[in-house]
mmCIF file of C-alpha atoms in Angstrom:
data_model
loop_
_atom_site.group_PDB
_atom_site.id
_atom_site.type_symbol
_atom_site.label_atom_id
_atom_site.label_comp_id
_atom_site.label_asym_id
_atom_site.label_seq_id
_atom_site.Cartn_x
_atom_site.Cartn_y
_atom_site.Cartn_z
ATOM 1 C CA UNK S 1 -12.601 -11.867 9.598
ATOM 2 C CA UNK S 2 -11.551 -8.543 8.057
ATOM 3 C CA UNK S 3 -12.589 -8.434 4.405
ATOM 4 C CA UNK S 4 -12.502 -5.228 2.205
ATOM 5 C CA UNK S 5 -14.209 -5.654 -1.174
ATOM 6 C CA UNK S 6 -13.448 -3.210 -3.798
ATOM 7 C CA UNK S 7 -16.107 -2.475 -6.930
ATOM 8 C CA UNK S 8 -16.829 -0.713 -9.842
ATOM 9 C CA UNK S 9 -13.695 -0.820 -11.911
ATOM 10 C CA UNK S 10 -13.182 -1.134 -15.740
ATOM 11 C CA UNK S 11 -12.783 0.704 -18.961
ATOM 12 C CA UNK S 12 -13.422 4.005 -19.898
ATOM 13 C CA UNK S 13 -12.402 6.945 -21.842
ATOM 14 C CA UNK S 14 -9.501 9.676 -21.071
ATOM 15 C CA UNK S 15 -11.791 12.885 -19.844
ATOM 16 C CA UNK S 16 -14.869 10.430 -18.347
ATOM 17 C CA UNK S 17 -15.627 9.248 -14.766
ATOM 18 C CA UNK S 18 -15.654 6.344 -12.731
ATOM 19 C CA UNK S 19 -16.719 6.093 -8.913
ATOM 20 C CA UNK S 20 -15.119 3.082 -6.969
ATOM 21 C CA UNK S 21 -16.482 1.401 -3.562
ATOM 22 C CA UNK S 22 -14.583 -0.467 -0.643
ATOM 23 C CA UNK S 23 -17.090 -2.275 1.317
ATOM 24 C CA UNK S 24 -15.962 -2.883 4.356
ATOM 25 C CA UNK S 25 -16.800 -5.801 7.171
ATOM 26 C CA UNK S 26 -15.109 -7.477 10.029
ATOM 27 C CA UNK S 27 -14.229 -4.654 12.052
ATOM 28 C CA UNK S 28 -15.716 -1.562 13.439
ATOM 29 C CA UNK S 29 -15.386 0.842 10.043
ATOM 30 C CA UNK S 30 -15.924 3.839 11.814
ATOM 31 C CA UNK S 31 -12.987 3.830 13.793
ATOM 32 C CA UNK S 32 -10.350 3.707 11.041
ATOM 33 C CA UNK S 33 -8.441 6.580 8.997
ATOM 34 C CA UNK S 34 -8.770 4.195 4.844
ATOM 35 C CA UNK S 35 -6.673 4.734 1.826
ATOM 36 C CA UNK S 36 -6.423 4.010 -1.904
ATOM 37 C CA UNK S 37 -3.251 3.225 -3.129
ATOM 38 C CA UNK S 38 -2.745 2.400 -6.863
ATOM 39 C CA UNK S 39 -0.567 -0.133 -8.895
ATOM 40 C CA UNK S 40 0.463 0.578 -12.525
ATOM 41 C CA UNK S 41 0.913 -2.370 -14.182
ATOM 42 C CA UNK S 42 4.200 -3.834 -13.483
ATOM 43 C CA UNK S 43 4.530 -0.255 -11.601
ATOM 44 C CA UNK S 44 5.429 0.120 -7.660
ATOM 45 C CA UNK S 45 2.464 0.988 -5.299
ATOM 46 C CA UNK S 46 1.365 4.767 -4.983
ATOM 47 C CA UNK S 47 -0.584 6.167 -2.226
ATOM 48 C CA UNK S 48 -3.638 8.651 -3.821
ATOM 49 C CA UNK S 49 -6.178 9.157 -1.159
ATOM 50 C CA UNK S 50 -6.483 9.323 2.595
ATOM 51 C CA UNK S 51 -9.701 9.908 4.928
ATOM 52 C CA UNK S 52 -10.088 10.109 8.511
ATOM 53 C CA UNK S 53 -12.164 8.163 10.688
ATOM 54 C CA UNK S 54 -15.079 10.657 10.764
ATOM 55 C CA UNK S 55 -14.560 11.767 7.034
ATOM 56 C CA UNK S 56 -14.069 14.947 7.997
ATOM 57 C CA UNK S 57 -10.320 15.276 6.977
ATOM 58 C CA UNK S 58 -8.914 14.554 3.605
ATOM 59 C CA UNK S 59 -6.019 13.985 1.802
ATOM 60 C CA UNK S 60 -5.191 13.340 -1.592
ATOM 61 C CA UNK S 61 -1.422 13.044 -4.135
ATOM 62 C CA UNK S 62 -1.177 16.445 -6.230
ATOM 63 C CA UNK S 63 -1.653 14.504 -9.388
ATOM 64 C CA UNK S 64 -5.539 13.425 -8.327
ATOM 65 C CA UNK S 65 -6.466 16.934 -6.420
ATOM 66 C CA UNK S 66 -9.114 18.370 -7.897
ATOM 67 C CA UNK S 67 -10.070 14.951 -10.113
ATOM 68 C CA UNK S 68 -10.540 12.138 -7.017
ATOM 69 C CA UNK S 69 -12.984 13.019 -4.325
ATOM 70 C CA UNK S 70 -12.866 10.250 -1.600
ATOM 71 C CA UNK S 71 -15.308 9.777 0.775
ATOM 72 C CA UNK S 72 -16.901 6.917 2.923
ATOM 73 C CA UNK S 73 -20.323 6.360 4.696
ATOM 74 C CA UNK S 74 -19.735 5.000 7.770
ATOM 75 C CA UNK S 75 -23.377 3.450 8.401
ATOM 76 C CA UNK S 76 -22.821 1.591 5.485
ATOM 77 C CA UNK S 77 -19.272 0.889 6.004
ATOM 78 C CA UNK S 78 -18.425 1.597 2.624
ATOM 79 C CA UNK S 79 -15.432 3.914 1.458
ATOM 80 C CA UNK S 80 -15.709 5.393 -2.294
ATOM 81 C CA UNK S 81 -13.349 7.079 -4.465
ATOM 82 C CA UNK S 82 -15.165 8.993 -7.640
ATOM 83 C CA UNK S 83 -12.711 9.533 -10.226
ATOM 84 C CA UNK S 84 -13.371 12.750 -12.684
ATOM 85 C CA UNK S 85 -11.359 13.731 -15.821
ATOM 86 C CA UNK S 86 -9.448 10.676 -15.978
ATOM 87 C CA UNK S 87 -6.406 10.358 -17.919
ATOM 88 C CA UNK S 88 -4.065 7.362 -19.594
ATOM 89 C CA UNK S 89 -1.459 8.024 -16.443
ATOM 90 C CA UNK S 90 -4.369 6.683 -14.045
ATOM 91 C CA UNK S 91 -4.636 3.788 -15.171
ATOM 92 C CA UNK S 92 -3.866 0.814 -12.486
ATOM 93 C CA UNK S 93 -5.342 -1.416 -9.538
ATOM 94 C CA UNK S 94 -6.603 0.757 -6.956
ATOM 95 C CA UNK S 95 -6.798 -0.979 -3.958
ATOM 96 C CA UNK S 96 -8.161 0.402 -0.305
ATOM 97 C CA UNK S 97 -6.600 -0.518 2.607
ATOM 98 C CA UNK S 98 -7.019 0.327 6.310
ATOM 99 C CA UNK S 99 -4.717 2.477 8.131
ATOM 100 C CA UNK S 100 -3.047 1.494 11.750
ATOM 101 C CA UNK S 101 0.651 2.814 13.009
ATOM 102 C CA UNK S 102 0.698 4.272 9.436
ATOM 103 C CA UNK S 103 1.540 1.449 7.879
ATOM 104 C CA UNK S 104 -1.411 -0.643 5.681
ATOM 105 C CA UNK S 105 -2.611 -3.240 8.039
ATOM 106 C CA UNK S 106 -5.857 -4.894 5.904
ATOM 107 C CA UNK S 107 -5.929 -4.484 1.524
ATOM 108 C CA UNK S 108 -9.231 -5.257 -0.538
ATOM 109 C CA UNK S 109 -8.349 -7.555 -3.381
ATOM 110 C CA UNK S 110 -8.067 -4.581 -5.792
ATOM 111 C CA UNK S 111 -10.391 -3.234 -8.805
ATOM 112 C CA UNK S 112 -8.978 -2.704 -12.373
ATOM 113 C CA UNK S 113 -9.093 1.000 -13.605
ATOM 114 C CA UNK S 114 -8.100 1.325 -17.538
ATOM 115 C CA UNK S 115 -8.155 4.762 -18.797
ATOM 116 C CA UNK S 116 -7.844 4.423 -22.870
ATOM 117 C CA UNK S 117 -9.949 5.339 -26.209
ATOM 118 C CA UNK Y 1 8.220 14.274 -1.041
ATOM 119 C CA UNK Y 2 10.606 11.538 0.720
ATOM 120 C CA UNK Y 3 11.827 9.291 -1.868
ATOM 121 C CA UNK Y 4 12.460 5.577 -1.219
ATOM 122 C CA UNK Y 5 15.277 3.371 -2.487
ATOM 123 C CA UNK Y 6 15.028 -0.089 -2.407
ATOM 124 C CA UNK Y 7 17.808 -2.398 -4.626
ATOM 125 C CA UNK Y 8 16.066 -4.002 -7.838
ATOM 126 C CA UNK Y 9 15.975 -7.659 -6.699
ATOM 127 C CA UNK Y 10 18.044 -10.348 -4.898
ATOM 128 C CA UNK Y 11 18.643 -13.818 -5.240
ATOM 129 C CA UNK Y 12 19.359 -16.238 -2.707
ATOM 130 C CA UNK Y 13 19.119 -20.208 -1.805
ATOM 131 C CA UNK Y 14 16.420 -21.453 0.365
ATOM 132 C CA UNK Y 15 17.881 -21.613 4.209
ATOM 133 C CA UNK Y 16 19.778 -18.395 4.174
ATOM 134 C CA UNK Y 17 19.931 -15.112 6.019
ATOM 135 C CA UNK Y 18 18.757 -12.438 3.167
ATOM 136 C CA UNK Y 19 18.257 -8.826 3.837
ATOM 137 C CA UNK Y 20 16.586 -6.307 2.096
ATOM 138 C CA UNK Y 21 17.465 -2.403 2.389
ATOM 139 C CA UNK Y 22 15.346 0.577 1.712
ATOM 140 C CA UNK Y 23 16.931 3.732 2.160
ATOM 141 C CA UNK Y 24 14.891 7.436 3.185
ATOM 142 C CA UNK Y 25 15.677 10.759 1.471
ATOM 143 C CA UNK Y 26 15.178 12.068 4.577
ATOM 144 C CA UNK Y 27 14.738 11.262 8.255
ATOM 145 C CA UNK Y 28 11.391 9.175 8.790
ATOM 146 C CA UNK Y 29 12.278 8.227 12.563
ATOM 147 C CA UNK Y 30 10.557 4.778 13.017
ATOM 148 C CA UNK Y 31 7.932 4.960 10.620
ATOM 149 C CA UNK Y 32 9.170 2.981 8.122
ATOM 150 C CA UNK Y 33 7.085 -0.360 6.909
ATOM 151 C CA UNK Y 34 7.714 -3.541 4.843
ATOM 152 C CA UNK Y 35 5.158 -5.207 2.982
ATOM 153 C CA UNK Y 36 5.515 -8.886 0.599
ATOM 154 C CA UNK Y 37 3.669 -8.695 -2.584
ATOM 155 C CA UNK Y 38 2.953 -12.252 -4.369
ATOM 156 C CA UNK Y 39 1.855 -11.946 -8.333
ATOM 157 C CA UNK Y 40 -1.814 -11.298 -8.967
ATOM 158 C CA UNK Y 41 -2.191 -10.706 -4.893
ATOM 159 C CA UNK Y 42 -2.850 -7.751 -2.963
ATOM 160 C CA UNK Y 43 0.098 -6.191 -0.403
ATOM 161 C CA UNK Y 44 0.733 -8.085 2.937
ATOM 162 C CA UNK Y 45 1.940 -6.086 5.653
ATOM 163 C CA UNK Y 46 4.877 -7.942 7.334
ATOM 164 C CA UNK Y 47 6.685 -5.257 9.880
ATOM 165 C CA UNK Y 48 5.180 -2.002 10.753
ATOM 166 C CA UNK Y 49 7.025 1.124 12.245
ATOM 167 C CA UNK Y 50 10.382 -0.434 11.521
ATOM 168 C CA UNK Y 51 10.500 -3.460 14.130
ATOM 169 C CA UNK Y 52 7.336 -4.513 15.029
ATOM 170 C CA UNK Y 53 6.179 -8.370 13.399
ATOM 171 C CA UNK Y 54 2.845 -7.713 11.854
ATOM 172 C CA UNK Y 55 0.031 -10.551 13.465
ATOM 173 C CA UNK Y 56 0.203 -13.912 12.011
ATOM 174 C CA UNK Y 57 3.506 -12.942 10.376
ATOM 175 C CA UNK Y 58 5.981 -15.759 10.668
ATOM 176 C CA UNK Y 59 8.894 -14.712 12.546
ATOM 177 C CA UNK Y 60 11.878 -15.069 10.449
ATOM 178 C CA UNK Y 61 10.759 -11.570 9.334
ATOM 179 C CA UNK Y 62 12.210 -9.411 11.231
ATOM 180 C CA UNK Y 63 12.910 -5.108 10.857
ATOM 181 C CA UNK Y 64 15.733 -3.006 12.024
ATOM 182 C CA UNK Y 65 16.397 0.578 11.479
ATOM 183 C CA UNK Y 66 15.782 3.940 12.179
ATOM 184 C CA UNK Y 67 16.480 7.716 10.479
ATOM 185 C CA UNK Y 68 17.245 6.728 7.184
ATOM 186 C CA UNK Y 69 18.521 3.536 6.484
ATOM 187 C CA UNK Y 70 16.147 0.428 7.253
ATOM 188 C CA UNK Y 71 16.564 -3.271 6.933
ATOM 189 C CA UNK Y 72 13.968 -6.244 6.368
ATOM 190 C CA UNK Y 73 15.437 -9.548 7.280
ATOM 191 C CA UNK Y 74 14.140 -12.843 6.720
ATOM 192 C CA UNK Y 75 16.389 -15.725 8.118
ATOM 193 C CA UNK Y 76 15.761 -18.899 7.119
ATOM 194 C CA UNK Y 77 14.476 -18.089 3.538
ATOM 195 C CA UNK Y 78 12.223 -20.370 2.581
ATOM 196 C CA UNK Y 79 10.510 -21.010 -1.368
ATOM 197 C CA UNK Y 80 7.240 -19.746 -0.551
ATOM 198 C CA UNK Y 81 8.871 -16.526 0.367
ATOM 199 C CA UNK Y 82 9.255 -15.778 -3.125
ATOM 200 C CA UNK Y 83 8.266 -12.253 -3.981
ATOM 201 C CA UNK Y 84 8.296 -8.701 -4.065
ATOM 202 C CA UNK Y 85 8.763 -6.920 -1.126
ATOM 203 C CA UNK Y 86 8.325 -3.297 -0.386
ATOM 204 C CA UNK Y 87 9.127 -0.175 2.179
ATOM 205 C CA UNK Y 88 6.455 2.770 2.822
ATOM 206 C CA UNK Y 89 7.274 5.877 5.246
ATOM 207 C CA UNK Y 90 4.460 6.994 6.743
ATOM 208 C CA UNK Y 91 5.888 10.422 8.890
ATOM 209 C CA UNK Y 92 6.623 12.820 6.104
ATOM 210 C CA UNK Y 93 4.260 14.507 4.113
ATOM 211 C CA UNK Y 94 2.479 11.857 1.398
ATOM 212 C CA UNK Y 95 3.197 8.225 1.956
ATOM 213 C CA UNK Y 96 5.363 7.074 -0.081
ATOM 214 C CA UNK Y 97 6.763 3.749 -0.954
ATOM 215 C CA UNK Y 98 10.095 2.779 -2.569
ATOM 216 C CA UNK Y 99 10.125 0.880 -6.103
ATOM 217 C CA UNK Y 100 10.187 -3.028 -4.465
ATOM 218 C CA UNK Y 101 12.845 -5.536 -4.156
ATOM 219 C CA UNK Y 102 11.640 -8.916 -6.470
ATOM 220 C CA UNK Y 103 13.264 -11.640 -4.511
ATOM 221 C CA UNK Y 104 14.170 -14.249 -6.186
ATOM 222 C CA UNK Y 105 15.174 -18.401 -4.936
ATOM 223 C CA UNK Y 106 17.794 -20.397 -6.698
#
């Protein structure tokens, strides 16, 4: 069974960090382009981050370049997303999700960011 | 970036035909997907690249379209399929996905 299991979500400060993990099982990790996409609350979904299968490529939404650094480690088939000078407008569920056809195929359960003094 | 436009929400009575339109900003050929949202629960993916019945999905879901205009169908309704449902493009530029149609039963 395919299970993604995102972590290391909560409160913090406009300006501070946060670093979130996907861990991944069920399927072979390495093989697989993963995403975060983001939900405001009561918001539409938003796509922020993309990395390829080897991590080599990446792709981000201009309002997260140079903030949100994903990256993954395949032998521990775990993606991350660390989050740098955070502000009120990131605030959401950020949720990774596998990518097949382009569309989303498997979504973790989502982790609760809140960006707020 | 391609925008998305998906009607607010819908209401219909359990047993009918109800279809659910997203329309593209710009061409996005085939790669258009639907997804059914549930409150408190993560995205499911229902139809990817416009026709094709995600695995496991029931199939009174079905997809049509192709350019610009797209259509999710689900025929008979039932209760359980309650929700809000969504479009994504996936061939221009960032994904994007449109703002969700809340379907509603009466």
């Amino acid at each position: 069974e395919v299970q993604l299991v995102e972590s290391g979500g909560g409160l913090v400060q406009p300006g501070r960090s946060l670093k979130l993990s996907c861990a991944a099982s069920g399927f072979t990790f390495s093989n697989y382009g993963m995403h975060w996409i983001r939900q405001a609350p009561t918001k539409g979904l938003e796509w922020v981050a993309s990395i390829s299968p080897s991590g080599g490529s990446t792709y981000y939404r201009d309002s997260v370049k140079g903030r949100f650094t994903i990256s993954r480690d395949n032998a521990k088939s775990t993606l991350y997303l660390q989050m740098d000078s955070l502000r009120s407008e990131d605030t959401a569920t950020y949720y990774c999700a596998t990518d097949t056809y382009g569309g989303y195929t498997y979504w973790g359960q989502g982790v609760m960011v809140t960006v707020s003094s | 970036d391609t925008v998305l436009t998906q009607s607010p929400a819908l209401a219909v009575s359990p047993g009918e035909r109800v279809t659910i339109s997203c329309k593209a900003s710009e061409s996005v050929s085939t790669r258009m997907h639907w997804y059914q949202q549930k409150p408190g629960q993560q995205p499911k993916l229902l139809i990817y690249k416009a026709s094709n019945l995600a695995s496991g999905v029931p199939a009174r879901f079905s997809g049509s379209g192709s350019g610009t205009d797209f259509t999710l169908t689900i025929d008979p309704v039932e209760a359980d399929d309650t929700a809000t449902y969504f479009c994504q493009q996936s061939w221009n530029g960032p994904r994007t996905f449109g703002g969700g149609t809340k379907l509603e039963l009466k």
